[in-house]
mmCIF file with all atom_site columns, C-alpha atoms in Angstrom:
data_model
loop_
_atom_site.group_PDB
_atom_site.id
_atom_site.type_symbol
_atom_site.label_atom_id
_atom_site.label_alt_id
_atom_site.label_comp_id
_atom_site.label_asym_id
_atom_site.label_entity_id
_atom_site.label_seq_id
_atom_site.pdbx_PDB_ins_code
_atom_site.Cartn_x
_atom_site.Cartn_y
_atom_site.Cartn_z
_atom_site.occupancy
_atom_site.B_iso_or_equiv
_atom_site.pdbx_formal_charge
_atom_site.auth_seq_id
_atom_site.auth_comp_id
_atom_site.auth_asym_id
_atom_site.auth_atom_id
_atom_site.pdbx_PDB_model_num
ATOM 1   C CA . MET A 1 1   ? -52.461 68.713 -5.969  1.00 0.00 ? 28  MET A CA 1
ATOM 2   C CA . THR A 1 2   ? -52.800 72.430 -7.006  1.00 0.00 ? 29  THR A CA 1
ATOM 3   C CA . ASP A 1 3   ? -54.095 75.382 -4.520  1.00 0.00 ? 30  ASP A CA 1
ATOM 4   C CA . THR A 1 4   ? -55.444 77.317 -7.419  1.00 0.00 ? 31  THR A CA 1
ATOM 5   C CA . GLY A 1 5   ? -56.887 77.632 -10.831 1.00 0.00 ? 32  GLY A CA 1
ATOM 6   C CA . THR A 1 6   ? -59.979 75.586 -11.533 1.00 0.00 ? 33  THR A CA 1
ATOM 7   C CA . PHE A 1 7   ? -62.403 75.841 -8.667  1.00 0.00 ? 34  PHE A CA 1
ATOM 8   C CA . HIS A 1 8   ? -64.630 78.956 -8.259  1.00 0.00 ? 35  HIS A CA 1
ATOM 9   C CA . THR A 1 9   ? -65.868 80.115 -5.040  1.00 0.00 ? 36  THR A CA 1
ATOM 10  C CA . GLY A 1 10  ? -69.475 80.039 -6.405  1.00 0.00 ? 37  GLY A CA 1
ATOM 11  C CA . SER A 1 11  ? -69.104 76.195 -6.520  1.00 0.00 ? 38  SER A CA 1
ATOM 12  C CA . ARG A 1 12  ? -68.612 75.708 -2.790  1.00 0.00 ? 39  ARG A CA 1
ATOM 13  C CA . GLY A 1 13  ? -72.085 75.396 -2.000  1.00 0.00 ? 40  GLY A CA 1
ATOM 14  C CA . ILE A 1 14  ? -72.824 72.489 -4.511  1.00 0.00 ? 41  ILE A CA 1
ATOM 15  C CA . VAL A 1 15  ? -69.822 70.393 -3.200  1.00 0.00 ? 42  VAL A CA 1
ATOM 16  C CA . ARG A 1 16  ? -70.942 71.584 0.460   1.00 0.00 ? 43  ARG A CA 1
ATOM 17  C CA . LEU A 1 17  ? -74.459 70.471 -0.357  1.00 0.00 ? 44  LEU A CA 1
ATOM 18  C CA . ALA A 1 18  ? -73.491 66.975 -1.963  1.00 0.00 ? 45  ALA A CA 1
ATOM 19  C CA . TRP A 1 19  ? -71.336 66.319 1.300   1.00 0.00 ? 46  TRP A CA 1
ATOM 20  C CA . ALA A 1 20  ? -73.830 67.301 3.787   1.00 0.00 ? 47  ALA A CA 1
ATOM 21  C CA . ARG A 1 21  ? -76.244 64.549 2.138   1.00 0.00 ? 48  ARG A CA 1
ATOM 22  C CA . ARG A 1 22  ? -73.353 61.938 2.160   1.00 0.00 ? 49  ARG A CA 1
ATOM 23  C CA . LEU A 1 23  ? -72.836 62.342 5.668   1.00 0.00 ? 50  LEU A CA 1
ATOM 24  C CA . GLY A 1 24  ? -76.346 62.614 6.562   1.00 0.00 ? 51  GLY A CA 1
ATOM 25  C CA . LEU A 1 25  ? -76.363 66.391 7.568   1.00 0.00 ? 52  LEU A CA 1
ATOM 26  C CA . PRO A 1 26  ? -79.002 68.867 6.791   1.00 0.00 ? 53  PRO A CA 1
ATOM 27  C CA . ASP A 1 27  ? -78.381 70.516 3.405   1.00 0.00 ? 54  ASP A CA 1
ATOM 28  C CA . LEU A 1 28  ? -77.169 73.781 4.646   1.00 0.00 ? 55  LEU A CA 1
ATOM 29  C CA . SER A 1 29  ? -74.949 72.589 7.578   1.00 0.00 ? 56  SER A CA 1
ATOM 30  C CA . PHE A 1 30  ? -71.639 73.571 5.974   1.00 0.00 ? 57  PHE A CA 1
ATOM 31  C CA . SER A 1 31  ? -70.884 77.216 6.360   1.00 0.00 ? 58  SER A CA 1
ATOM 32  C CA . ASP A 1 32  ? -68.123 79.584 6.348   1.00 0.00 ? 59  ASP A CA 1
ATOM 33  C CA . ASP A 1 33  ? -68.566 80.024 10.093  1.00 0.00 ? 60  ASP A CA 1
ATOM 34  C CA . GLY A 1 34  ? -66.228 76.897 10.315  1.00 0.00 ? 61  GLY A CA 1
ATOM 35  C CA . ALA A 1 35  ? -68.133 75.347 13.327  1.00 0.00 ? 62  ALA A CA 1
ATOM 36  C CA . ARG A 1 36  ? -67.602 71.684 14.035  1.00 0.00 ? 63  ARG A CA 1
ATOM 37  C CA . LEU A 1 37  ? -70.239 69.611 12.379  1.00 0.00 ? 64  LEU A CA 1
ATOM 38  C CA . LEU A 1 38  ? -71.402 66.230 13.768  1.00 0.00 ? 65  LEU A CA 1
ATOM 39  C CA . SER A 1 39  ? -73.884 63.564 12.276  1.00 0.00 ? 66  SER A CA 1
ATOM 40  C CA . GLU A 1 40  ? -74.719 60.925 14.724  1.00 0.00 ? 67  GLU A CA 1
ATOM 41  C CA . HIS A 1 41  ? -76.363 57.635 13.295  1.00 0.00 ? 68  HIS A CA 1
ATOM 42  C CA . ASP A 1 42  ? -76.116 54.560 15.559  1.00 0.00 ? 69  ASP A CA 1
ATOM 43  C CA . SER A 1 43  ? -76.304 52.167 12.818  1.00 0.00 ? 70  SER A CA 1
ATOM 44  C CA . ALA A 1 44  ? -73.499 53.835 10.731  1.00 0.00 ? 71  ALA A CA 1
ATOM 45  C CA . ARG A 1 45  ? -70.767 50.969 9.778   1.00 0.00 ? 72  ARG A CA 1
ATOM 46  C CA . GLU A 1 46  ? -68.052 53.463 9.421   1.00 0.00 ? 73  GLU A CA 1
ATOM 47  C CA . LEU A 1 47  ? -66.739 56.468 11.158  1.00 0.00 ? 74  LEU A CA 1
ATOM 48  C CA . VAL A 1 48  ? -65.868 59.341 9.033   1.00 0.00 ? 75  VAL A CA 1
ATOM 49  C CA . ALA A 1 49  ? -63.941 62.440 9.538   1.00 0.00 ? 76  ALA A CA 1
ATOM 50  C CA . LEU A 1 50  ? -63.985 65.182 6.797   1.00 0.00 ? 77  LEU A CA 1
ATOM 51  C CA . VAL A 1 51  ? -62.146 68.691 6.506   1.00 0.00 ? 78  VAL A CA 1
ATOM 52  C CA . LEU A 1 52  ? -63.864 70.579 3.531   1.00 0.00 ? 79  LEU A CA 1
ATOM 53  C CA . PHE A 1 53  ? -63.064 74.179 2.848   1.00 0.00 ? 80  PHE A CA 1
ATOM 54  C CA . GLY A 1 54  ? -61.379 74.371 6.204   1.00 0.00 ? 81  GLY A CA 1
ATOM 55  C CA . GLN A 1 55  ? -64.690 72.904 8.467   1.00 0.00 ? 82  GLN A CA 1
ATOM 56  C CA . LEU A 1 56  ? -64.350 69.803 10.112  1.00 0.00 ? 83  LEU A CA 1
ATOM 57  C CA . ALA A 1 57  ? -67.618 67.162 10.291  1.00 0.00 ? 84  ALA A CA 1
ATOM 58  C CA . VAL A 1 58  ? -67.679 63.832 12.003  1.00 0.00 ? 85  VAL A CA 1
ATOM 59  C CA . SER A 1 59  ? -70.341 61.220 11.172  1.00 0.00 ? 86  SER A CA 1
ATOM 60  C CA . GLY A 1 60  ? -70.884 57.663 12.842  1.00 0.00 ? 87  GLY A CA 1
ATOM 61  C CA . PRO A 1 61  ? -72.300 56.107 15.779  1.00 0.00 ? 88  PRO A CA 1
ATOM 62  C CA . SER A 1 62  ? -72.899 58.483 18.625  1.00 0.00 ? 89  SER A CA 1
ATOM 63  C CA . GLU A 1 63  ? -70.575 57.504 21.259  1.00 0.00 ? 90  GLU A CA 1
ATOM 64  C CA . LEU A 1 64  ? -67.869 57.350 18.685  1.00 0.00 ? 91  LEU A CA 1
ATOM 65  C CA . VAL A 1 65  ? -68.644 60.642 17.119  1.00 0.00 ? 92  VAL A CA 1
ATOM 66  C CA . GLU A 1 66  ? -68.352 62.015 20.679  1.00 0.00 ? 93  GLU A CA 1
ATOM 67  C CA . ALA A 1 67  ? -65.077 60.417 21.651  1.00 0.00 ? 94  ALA A CA 1
ATOM 68  C CA . THR A 1 68  ? -63.555 62.651 18.583  1.00 0.00 ? 95  THR A CA 1
ATOM 69  C CA . ASN A 1 69  ? -64.480 65.658 21.112  1.00 0.00 ? 96  ASN A CA 1
ATOM 70  C CA . GLY A 1 70  ? -61.378 67.548 21.649  1.00 0.00 ? 97  GLY A CA 1
ATOM 71  C CA . MET A 1 71  ? -59.302 65.729 18.849  1.00 0.00 ? 98  MET A CA 1
ATOM 72  C CA . ASP A 1 72  ? -57.490 68.199 16.540  1.00 0.00 ? 99  ASP A CA 1
ATOM 73  C CA . SER A 1 73  ? -58.934 68.118 13.066  1.00 0.00 ? 100 SER A CA 1
ATOM 74  C CA . ASP A 1 74  ? -55.621 67.697 11.063  1.00 0.00 ? 101 ASP A CA 1
ATOM 75  C CA . ASP A 1 75  ? -55.161 64.690 13.156  1.00 0.00 ? 102 ASP A CA 1
ATOM 76  C CA . LEU A 1 76  ? -58.376 63.069 12.586  1.00 0.00 ? 103 LEU A CA 1
ATOM 77  C CA . VAL A 1 77  ? -58.286 63.566 8.958   1.00 0.00 ? 104 VAL A CA 1
ATOM 78  C CA . ALA A 1 78  ? -54.706 61.697 9.097   1.00 0.00 ? 105 ALA A CA 1
ATOM 79  C CA . GLY A 1 79  ? -56.340 58.728 10.563  1.00 0.00 ? 106 GLY A CA 1
ATOM 80  C CA . GLY A 1 80  ? -54.611 57.862 13.539  1.00 0.00 ? 107 GLY A CA 1
ATOM 81  C CA . ALA A 1 81  ? -57.012 59.898 15.955  1.00 0.00 ? 108 ALA A CA 1
ATOM 82  C CA . LEU A 1 82  ? -60.127 58.326 14.075  1.00 0.00 ? 109 LEU A CA 1
ATOM 83  C CA . LEU A 1 83  ? -58.849 54.883 14.786  1.00 0.00 ? 110 LEU A CA 1
ATOM 84  C CA . ARG A 1 84  ? -58.032 55.783 18.516  1.00 0.00 ? 111 ARG A CA 1
ATOM 85  C CA . ALA A 1 85  ? -61.749 57.170 18.650  1.00 0.00 ? 112 ALA A CA 1
ATOM 86  C CA . ALA A 1 86  ? -63.169 53.877 16.735  1.00 0.00 ? 113 ALA A CA 1
ATOM 87  C CA . GLY A 1 87  ? -61.642 51.708 19.302  1.00 0.00 ? 114 GLY A CA 1
ATOM 88  C CA . ALA A 1 88  ? -61.478 47.955 19.293  1.00 0.00 ? 115 ALA A CA 1
ATOM 89  C CA . GLY A 1 89  ? -62.700 46.559 15.964  1.00 0.00 ? 116 GLY A CA 1
ATOM 90  C CA . GLY A 1 90  ? -61.885 49.494 13.829  1.00 0.00 ? 117 GLY A CA 1
ATOM 91  C CA . HIS A 1 91  ? -60.202 48.667 10.703  1.00 0.00 ? 118 HIS A CA 1
ATOM 92  C CA . GLY A 1 92  ? -59.728 49.376 7.096   1.00 0.00 ? 119 GLY A CA 1
ATOM 93  C CA . LEU A 1 93  ? -58.562 52.899 7.582   1.00 0.00 ? 120 LEU A CA 1
ATOM 94  C CA . HIS A 1 94  ? -58.780 54.941 4.303   1.00 0.00 ? 121 HIS A CA 1
ATOM 95  C CA . THR A 1 95  ? -57.572 58.746 4.076   1.00 0.00 ? 122 THR A CA 1
ATOM 96  C CA . ALA A 1 96  ? -57.568 60.913 1.043   1.00 0.00 ? 123 ALA A CA 1
ATOM 97  C CA . VAL A 1 97  ? -56.981 64.456 -0.285  1.00 0.00 ? 124 VAL A CA 1
ATOM 98  C CA . LEU A 1 98  ? -60.302 65.556 -2.029  1.00 0.00 ? 125 LEU A CA 1
ATOM 99  C CA . GLY A 1 99  ? -59.960 67.863 -5.056  1.00 0.00 ? 126 GLY A CA 1
ATOM 100 C CA . PHE A 1 100 ? -62.608 69.534 -7.056  1.00 0.00 ? 127 PHE A CA 1
ATOM 101 C CA . ALA A 1 101 ? -62.743 71.295 -10.526 1.00 0.00 ? 128 ALA A CA 1
ATOM 102 C CA . ASP A 1 102 ? -65.885 72.920 -12.181 1.00 0.00 ? 129 ASP A CA 1
ATOM 103 C CA . ASP A 1 103 ? -63.718 73.864 -15.306 1.00 0.00 ? 130 ASP A CA 1
ATOM 104 C CA . LEU A 1 104 ? -60.591 72.317 -16.690 1.00 0.00 ? 131 LEU A CA 1
ATOM 105 C CA . PRO A 1 105 ? -58.660 73.051 -19.837 1.00 0.00 ? 132 PRO A CA 1
ATOM 106 C CA . LEU A 1 106 ? -59.170 70.535 -22.624 1.00 0.00 ? 133 LEU A CA 1
ATOM 107 C CA . GLN A 1 107 ? -56.319 67.975 -23.405 1.00 0.00 ? 134 GLN A CA 1
ATOM 108 C CA . GLN A 1 108 ? -56.311 67.683 -27.228 1.00 0.00 ? 135 GLN A CA 1
ATOM 109 C CA . PRO A 1 109 ? -53.479 65.174 -28.615 1.00 0.00 ? 136 PRO A CA 1
ATOM 110 C CA . ASP A 1 110 ? -52.316 65.434 -32.051 1.00 0.00 ? 137 ASP A CA 1
ATOM 111 C CA . THR A 1 111 ? -53.816 62.135 -32.983 1.00 0.00 ? 138 THR A CA 1
ATOM 112 C CA . GLY A 1 112 ? -56.880 61.045 -30.878 1.00 0.00 ? 139 GLY A CA 1
ATOM 113 C CA . PRO A 1 113 ? -56.687 57.292 -29.829 1.00 0.00 ? 140 PRO A CA 1
ATOM 114 C CA . GLN A 1 114 ? -60.135 55.528 -29.713 1.00 0.00 ? 141 GLN A CA 1
ATOM 115 C CA . ILE A 1 115 ? -61.988 56.040 -26.486 1.00 0.00 ? 142 ILE A CA 1
ATOM 116 C CA . SER A 1 116 ? -63.988 53.173 -25.572 1.00 0.00 ? 143 SER A CA 1
ATOM 117 C CA . ARG A 1 117 ? -67.106 53.349 -22.950 1.00 0.00 ? 144 ARG A CA 1
ATOM 118 C CA . ALA A 1 118 ? -67.384 49.371 -22.768 1.00 0.00 ? 145 ALA A CA 1
ATOM 119 C CA . ALA A 1 119 ? -67.197 47.588 -19.460 1.00 0.00 ? 146 ALA A CA 1
ATOM 120 C CA . ALA A 1 120 ? -65.401 44.770 -20.889 1.00 0.00 ? 147 ALA A CA 1
ATOM 121 C CA . ASP A 1 121 ? -62.148 47.040 -22.042 1.00 0.00 ? 148 ASP A CA 1
ATOM 122 C CA . ALA A 1 122 ? -62.129 48.653 -18.431 1.00 0.00 ? 149 ALA A CA 1
ATOM 123 C CA . ILE A 1 123 ? -62.219 45.072 -16.852 1.00 0.00 ? 150 ILE A CA 1
ATOM 124 C CA . GLY A 1 124 ? -59.513 43.792 -19.574 1.00 0.00 ? 151 GLY A CA 1
ATOM 125 C CA . LEU A 1 125 ? -57.302 46.823 -18.023 1.00 0.00 ? 152 LEU A CA 1
ATOM 126 C CA . GLU A 1 126 ? -57.777 45.888 -14.440 1.00 0.00 ? 153 GLU A CA 1
ATOM 127 C CA . MET A 1 127 ? -56.828 42.379 -15.188 1.00 0.00 ? 154 MET A CA 1
ATOM 128 C CA . GLY A 1 128 ? -53.197 43.552 -16.001 1.00 0.00 ? 155 GLY A CA 1
ATOM 129 C CA . CYS A 1 129 ? -52.890 45.883 -13.193 1.00 0.00 ? 156 CYS A CA 1
ATOM 130 C CA . PRO A 1 130 ? -51.608 45.267 -9.508  1.00 0.00 ? 157 PRO A CA 1
ATOM 131 C CA . PRO A 1 131 ? -54.911 44.626 -7.179  1.00 0.00 ? 158 PRO A CA 1
ATOM 132 C CA . ASP A 1 132 ? -54.060 47.627 -4.788  1.00 0.00 ? 159 ASP A CA 1
ATOM 133 C CA . ASP A 1 133 ? -54.166 49.895 -8.099  1.00 0.00 ? 160 ASP A CA 1
ATOM 134 C CA . VAL A 1 134 ? -57.225 48.445 -9.134  1.00 0.00 ? 161 VAL A CA 1
ATOM 135 C CA . SER A 1 135 ? -58.938 48.897 -5.803  1.00 0.00 ? 162 SER A CA 1
ATOM 136 C CA . SER A 1 136 ? -57.806 52.530 -5.367  1.00 0.00 ? 163 SER A CA 1
ATOM 137 C CA . ALA A 1 137 ? -59.224 53.464 -9.023  1.00 0.00 ? 164 ALA A CA 1
ATOM 138 C CA . GLY A 1 138 ? -62.349 51.595 -8.251  1.00 0.00 ? 165 GLY A CA 1
ATOM 139 C CA . LEU A 1 139 ? -63.585 51.498 -12.105 1.00 0.00 ? 166 LEU A CA 1
ATOM 140 C CA . THR A 1 140 ? -66.014 48.780 -11.756 1.00 0.00 ? 167 THR A CA 1
ATOM 141 C CA . GLY A 1 141 ? -67.878 50.672 -9.144  1.00 0.00 ? 168 GLY A CA 1
ATOM 142 C CA . ARG A 1 142 ? -68.368 53.780 -11.272 1.00 0.00 ? 169 ARG A CA 1
ATOM 143 C CA . GLU A 1 143 ? -70.840 53.493 -14.181 1.00 0.00 ? 170 GLU A CA 1
ATOM 144 C CA . HIS A 1 144 ? -69.261 55.975 -16.446 1.00 0.00 ? 171 HIS A CA 1
ATOM 145 C CA . ARG A 1 145 ? -66.104 54.644 -18.263 1.00 0.00 ? 172 ARG A CA 1
ATOM 146 C CA . TYR A 1 146 ? -63.607 55.937 -20.880 1.00 0.00 ? 173 TYR A CA 1
ATOM 147 C CA . THR A 1 147 ? -60.704 53.552 -21.677 1.00 0.00 ? 174 THR A CA 1
ATOM 148 C CA . VAL A 1 148 ? -57.933 54.792 -24.071 1.00 0.00 ? 175 VAL A CA 1
ATOM 149 C CA . MET A 1 149 ? -57.387 52.069 -26.402 1.00 0.00 ? 176 MET A CA 1
ATOM 150 C CA . LEU A 1 150 ? -53.980 51.336 -28.235 1.00 0.00 ? 177 LEU A CA 1
ATOM 151 C CA . PRO A 1 151 ? -53.494 48.563 -30.916 1.00 0.00 ? 178 PRO A CA 1
ATOM 152 C CA . ASP A 1 152 ? -52.253 46.072 -28.278 1.00 0.00 ? 179 ASP A CA 1
ATOM 153 C CA . GLY A 1 153 ? -55.310 46.688 -26.116 1.00 0.00 ? 180 GLY A CA 1
ATOM 154 C CA . PRO A 1 154 ? -56.682 48.920 -23.193 1.00 0.00 ? 181 PRO A CA 1
ATOM 155 C CA . ALA A 1 155 ? -54.021 51.355 -21.857 1.00 0.00 ? 182 ALA A CA 1
ATOM 156 C CA . ALA A 1 156 ? -55.747 53.571 -19.506 1.00 0.00 ? 183 ALA A CA 1
ATOM 157 C CA . CYS A 1 157 ? -59.271 54.268 -18.043 1.00 0.00 ? 184 CYS A CA 1
ATOM 158 C CA . ALA A 1 158 ? -60.861 56.862 -16.362 1.00 0.00 ? 185 ALA A CA 1
ATOM 159 C CA . ALA A 1 159 ? -64.419 56.569 -14.854 1.00 0.00 ? 186 ALA A CA 1
ATOM 160 C CA . TYR A 1 160 ? -66.625 58.519 -12.732 1.00 0.00 ? 187 TYR A CA 1
ATOM 161 C CA . SER A 1 161 ? -69.685 57.719 -10.427 1.00 0.00 ? 188 SER A CA 1
ATOM 162 C CA . VAL A 1 162 ? -72.198 60.467 -9.727  1.00 0.00 ? 189 VAL A CA 1
ATOM 163 C CA . GLN A 1 163 ? -72.753 61.258 -5.981  1.00 0.00 ? 190 GLN A CA 1
ATOM 164 C CA . GLU A 1 164 ? -75.819 62.828 -4.705  1.00 0.00 ? 191 GLU A CA 1
ATOM 165 C CA . GLY A 1 165 ? -76.590 63.864 -8.202  1.00 0.00 ? 192 GLY A CA 1
ATOM 166 C CA . LEU A 1 166 ? -74.026 66.753 -8.099  1.00 0.00 ? 193 LEU A CA 1
ATOM 167 C CA . LEU A 1 167 ? -70.540 65.605 -7.986  1.00 0.00 ? 194 LEU A CA 1
ATOM 168 C CA . ALA A 1 168 ? -68.609 63.058 -10.501 1.00 0.00 ? 195 ALA A CA 1
ATOM 169 C CA . ASP A 1 169 ? -66.349 61.129 -8.262  1.00 0.00 ? 196 ASP A CA 1
ATOM 170 C CA . LEU A 1 170 ? -63.346 60.112 -10.676 1.00 0.00 ? 197 LEU A CA 1
ATOM 171 C CA . GLY A 1 171 ? -60.931 57.326 -10.384 1.00 0.00 ? 198 GLY A CA 1
ATOM 172 C CA . VAL A 1 172 ? -58.084 56.522 -12.896 1.00 0.00 ? 199 VAL A CA 1
ATOM 173 C CA . LEU A 1 173 ? -55.860 53.410 -13.741 1.00 0.00 ? 200 LEU A CA 1
ATOM 174 C CA . VAL A 1 174 ? -53.117 53.131 -16.195 1.00 0.00 ? 201 VAL A CA 1
ATOM 175 C CA . ALA A 1 175 ? -51.431 49.928 -17.299 1.00 0.00 ? 202 ALA A CA 1
ATOM 176 C CA . PRO A 1 176 ? -48.382 49.551 -15.647 1.00 0.00 ? 203 PRO A CA 1
ATOM 177 C CA . ALA A 1 177 ? -45.901 49.193 -18.727 1.00 0.00 ? 204 ALA A CA 1
ATOM 178 C CA . LEU A 1 178 ? -47.401 52.260 -19.905 1.00 0.00 ? 205 LEU A CA 1
ATOM 179 C CA . ARG A 1 179 ? -47.385 54.699 -16.974 1.00 0.00 ? 206 ARG A CA 1
ATOM 180 C CA . GLY A 1 180 ? -45.448 58.180 -17.503 1.00 0.00 ? 207 GLY A CA 1
ATOM 181 C CA . ARG A 1 181 ? -46.814 58.657 -20.988 1.00 0.00 ? 208 ARG A CA 1
ATOM 182 C CA . GLY A 1 182 ? -49.564 61.073 -20.497 1.00 0.00 ? 209 GLY A CA 1
ATOM 183 C CA . LEU A 1 183 ? -52.401 58.295 -21.257 1.00 0.00 ? 210 LEU A CA 1
ATOM 184 C CA . GLY A 1 184 ? -54.111 58.582 -17.456 1.00 0.00 ? 211 GLY A CA 1
ATOM 185 C CA . ARG A 1 185 ? -53.971 62.194 -18.007 1.00 0.00 ? 212 ARG A CA 1
ATOM 186 C CA . LEU A 1 186 ? -55.660 61.776 -21.269 1.00 0.00 ? 213 LEU A CA 1
ATOM 187 C CA . ALA A 1 187 ? -58.375 59.413 -20.120 1.00 0.00 ? 214 ALA A CA 1
ATOM 188 C CA . ALA A 1 188 ? -59.028 61.548 -16.838 1.00 0.00 ? 215 ALA A CA 1
ATOM 189 C CA . SER A 1 189 ? -59.589 64.854 -19.343 1.00 0.00 ? 216 SER A CA 1
ATOM 190 C CA . VAL A 1 190 ? -61.976 63.010 -21.571 1.00 0.00 ? 217 VAL A CA 1
ATOM 191 C CA . ALA A 1 191 ? -63.794 61.799 -18.394 1.00 0.00 ? 218 ALA A CA 1
ATOM 192 C CA . ALA A 1 192 ? -63.873 64.946 -16.493 1.00 0.00 ? 219 ALA A CA 1
ATOM 193 C CA . HIS A 1 193 ? -65.097 67.027 -19.741 1.00 0.00 ? 220 HIS A CA 1
ATOM 194 C CA . GLU A 1 194 ? -67.939 64.398 -20.173 1.00 0.00 ? 221 GLU A CA 1
ATOM 195 C CA . ALA A 1 195 ? -68.969 64.984 -16.167 1.00 0.00 ? 222 ALA A CA 1
ATOM 196 C CA . LEU A 1 196 ? -68.606 68.920 -16.695 1.00 0.00 ? 223 LEU A CA 1
ATOM 197 C CA . ALA A 1 197 ? -70.595 68.810 -19.890 1.00 0.00 ? 224 ALA A CA 1
ATOM 198 C CA . ASP A 1 198 ? -73.350 66.880 -17.902 1.00 0.00 ? 225 ASP A CA 1
ATOM 199 C CA . GLY A 1 199 ? -73.527 69.866 -15.480 1.00 0.00 ? 226 GLY A CA 1
ATOM 200 C CA . LEU A 1 200 ? -71.406 68.048 -12.740 1.00 0.00 ? 227 LEU A CA 1
ATOM 201 C CA . ILE A 1 201 ? -68.561 69.154 -10.707 1.00 0.00 ? 228 ILE A CA 1
ATOM 202 C CA . VAL A 1 202 ? -65.634 66.722 -10.771 1.00 0.00 ? 229 VAL A CA 1
ATOM 203 C CA . GLN A 1 203 ? -64.242 65.397 -7.674  1.00 0.00 ? 230 GLN A CA 1
ATOM 204 C CA . VAL A 1 204 ? -61.025 63.281 -6.883  1.00 0.00 ? 231 VAL A CA 1
ATOM 205 C CA . ALA A 1 205 ? -60.228 61.316 -3.830  1.00 0.00 ? 232 ALA A CA 1
ATOM 206 C CA . VAL A 1 206 ? -56.863 60.594 -4.030  1.00 0.00 ? 233 VAL A CA 1
ATOM 207 C CA . PRO A 1 207 ? -55.219 58.113 -1.345  1.00 0.00 ? 234 PRO A CA 1
ATOM 208 C CA . SER A 1 208 ? -52.948 60.494 0.927   1.00 0.00 ? 235 SER A CA 1
ATOM 209 C CA . HIS A 1 209 ? -50.109 58.013 -0.040  1.00 0.00 ? 236 HIS A CA 1
ATOM 210 C CA . ALA A 1 210 ? -50.801 58.033 -3.695  1.00 0.00 ? 237 ALA A CA 1
ATOM 211 C CA . LEU A 1 211 ? -48.059 60.181 -5.111  1.00 0.00 ? 238 LEU A CA 1
ATOM 212 C CA . ALA A 1 212 ? -48.727 59.389 -8.652  1.00 0.00 ? 239 ALA A CA 1
ATOM 213 C CA . GLY A 1 213 ? -52.508 60.043 -8.314  1.00 0.00 ? 240 GLY A CA 1
ATOM 214 C CA . LEU A 1 214 ? -51.506 63.741 -6.727  1.00 0.00 ? 241 LEU A CA 1
ATOM 215 C CA . ARG A 1 215 ? -49.320 64.424 -9.351  1.00 0.00 ? 242 ARG A CA 1
ATOM 216 C CA . LEU A 1 216 ? -52.098 63.418 -11.959 1.00 0.00 ? 243 LEU A CA 1
ATOM 217 C CA . ALA A 1 217 ? -54.537 65.590 -10.295 1.00 0.00 ? 244 ALA A CA 1
ATOM 218 C CA . ASP A 1 218 ? -52.012 68.464 -10.151 1.00 0.00 ? 245 ASP A CA 1
ATOM 219 C CA . ALA A 1 219 ? -51.523 68.247 -13.943 1.00 0.00 ? 246 ALA A CA 1
ATOM 220 C CA . LEU A 1 220 ? -55.405 68.194 -14.613 1.00 0.00 ? 247 LEU A CA 1
ATOM 221 C CA . GLY A 1 221 ? -55.252 71.519 -12.767 1.00 0.00 ? 248 GLY A CA 1
ATOM 222 C CA . ILE A 1 222 ? -57.757 70.128 -9.964  1.00 0.00 ? 249 ILE A CA 1
ATOM 223 C CA . GLN A 1 223 ? -57.616 72.178 -6.829  1.00 0.00 ? 250 GLN A CA 1
ATOM 224 C CA . ALA A 1 224 ? -57.297 70.583 -3.253  1.00 0.00 ? 251 ALA A CA 1
ATOM 225 C CA . GLN A 1 225 ? -60.009 71.732 -1.362  1.00 0.00 ? 252 GLN A CA 1
ATOM 226 C CA . GLY A 1 226 ? -60.328 68.974 1.542   1.00 0.00 ? 253 GLY A CA 1
ATOM 227 C CA . HIS A 1 227 ? -59.168 65.877 3.432   1.00 0.00 ? 254 HIS A CA 1
ATOM 228 C CA . PHE A 1 228 ? -61.173 62.765 4.114   1.00 0.00 ? 255 PHE A CA 1
ATOM 229 C CA . ALA A 1 229 ? -60.694 59.835 6.695   1.00 0.00 ? 256 ALA A CA 1
ATOM 230 C CA . SER A 1 230 ? -63.043 56.832 7.356   1.00 0.00 ? 257 SER A CA 1
ATOM 231 C CA . VAL A 1 231 ? -62.708 53.730 9.670   1.00 0.00 ? 258 VAL A CA 1
ATOM 232 C CA . GLN A 1 232 ? -64.921 50.580 8.720   1.00 0.00 ? 259 GLN A CA 1
ATOM 233 C CA . LEU A 1 233 ? -66.886 49.427 12.115  1.00 0.00 ? 260 LEU A CA 1
ATOM 234 C CA . PRO A 1 234 ? -67.705 45.927 13.220  1.00 0.00 ? 261 PRO A CA 1
ATOM 235 C CA . ARG A 1 235 ? -71.150 44.777 13.101  1.00 0.00 ? 262 ARG A CA 1
ATOM 236 C CA . ARG A 1 236 ? -73.104 45.739 16.478  1.00 0.00 ? 263 ARG A CA 1
#
């Protein structure tokens, strides 16, 4: 993911506000002072570590948040330290690179394919893709879907959900046989520009191991600004 070009310093406050609300922190918690932020909620079902613009925040049950004291921020968002802090029963580790954009170049193909917003076309695409890819893209959990249609059916889909009324969290899925042809980039560009037109900041959370997803974000011009890790917790 690129480090330059499409995210302006003035948009930091919007992203910080959205993530403060997501983690149950006061609205103005994130700042340039870099202080470690702790959000303790004993009913929480996950333990979360977030590094956003270089500042670490940890959210979860009090005793587990306190267990992260002294742990390195890079180790926490890499996941290993977070699992150790979660202890027995911690599972479902998820790590991601966070990227944001408040402006993107418009992708204009020579001949524009049909774009469908129908849920059925996104579902049809999912049916032909590996389960891990479907889970990672999370299309069915995102209410705004843009599917690139070819004569043979759905080829690629980008979808976003609105978080805290401020961020458009974007996921992309491409049919396996059609990858490497720019269709995912086209779908993502369409969805991203719809979100930007609605006054939202585009966010991507790309799994740390997903090289194709990282390359796509880079191709779109989305700027890396953080890392995220979460661990699911057993019922108490």
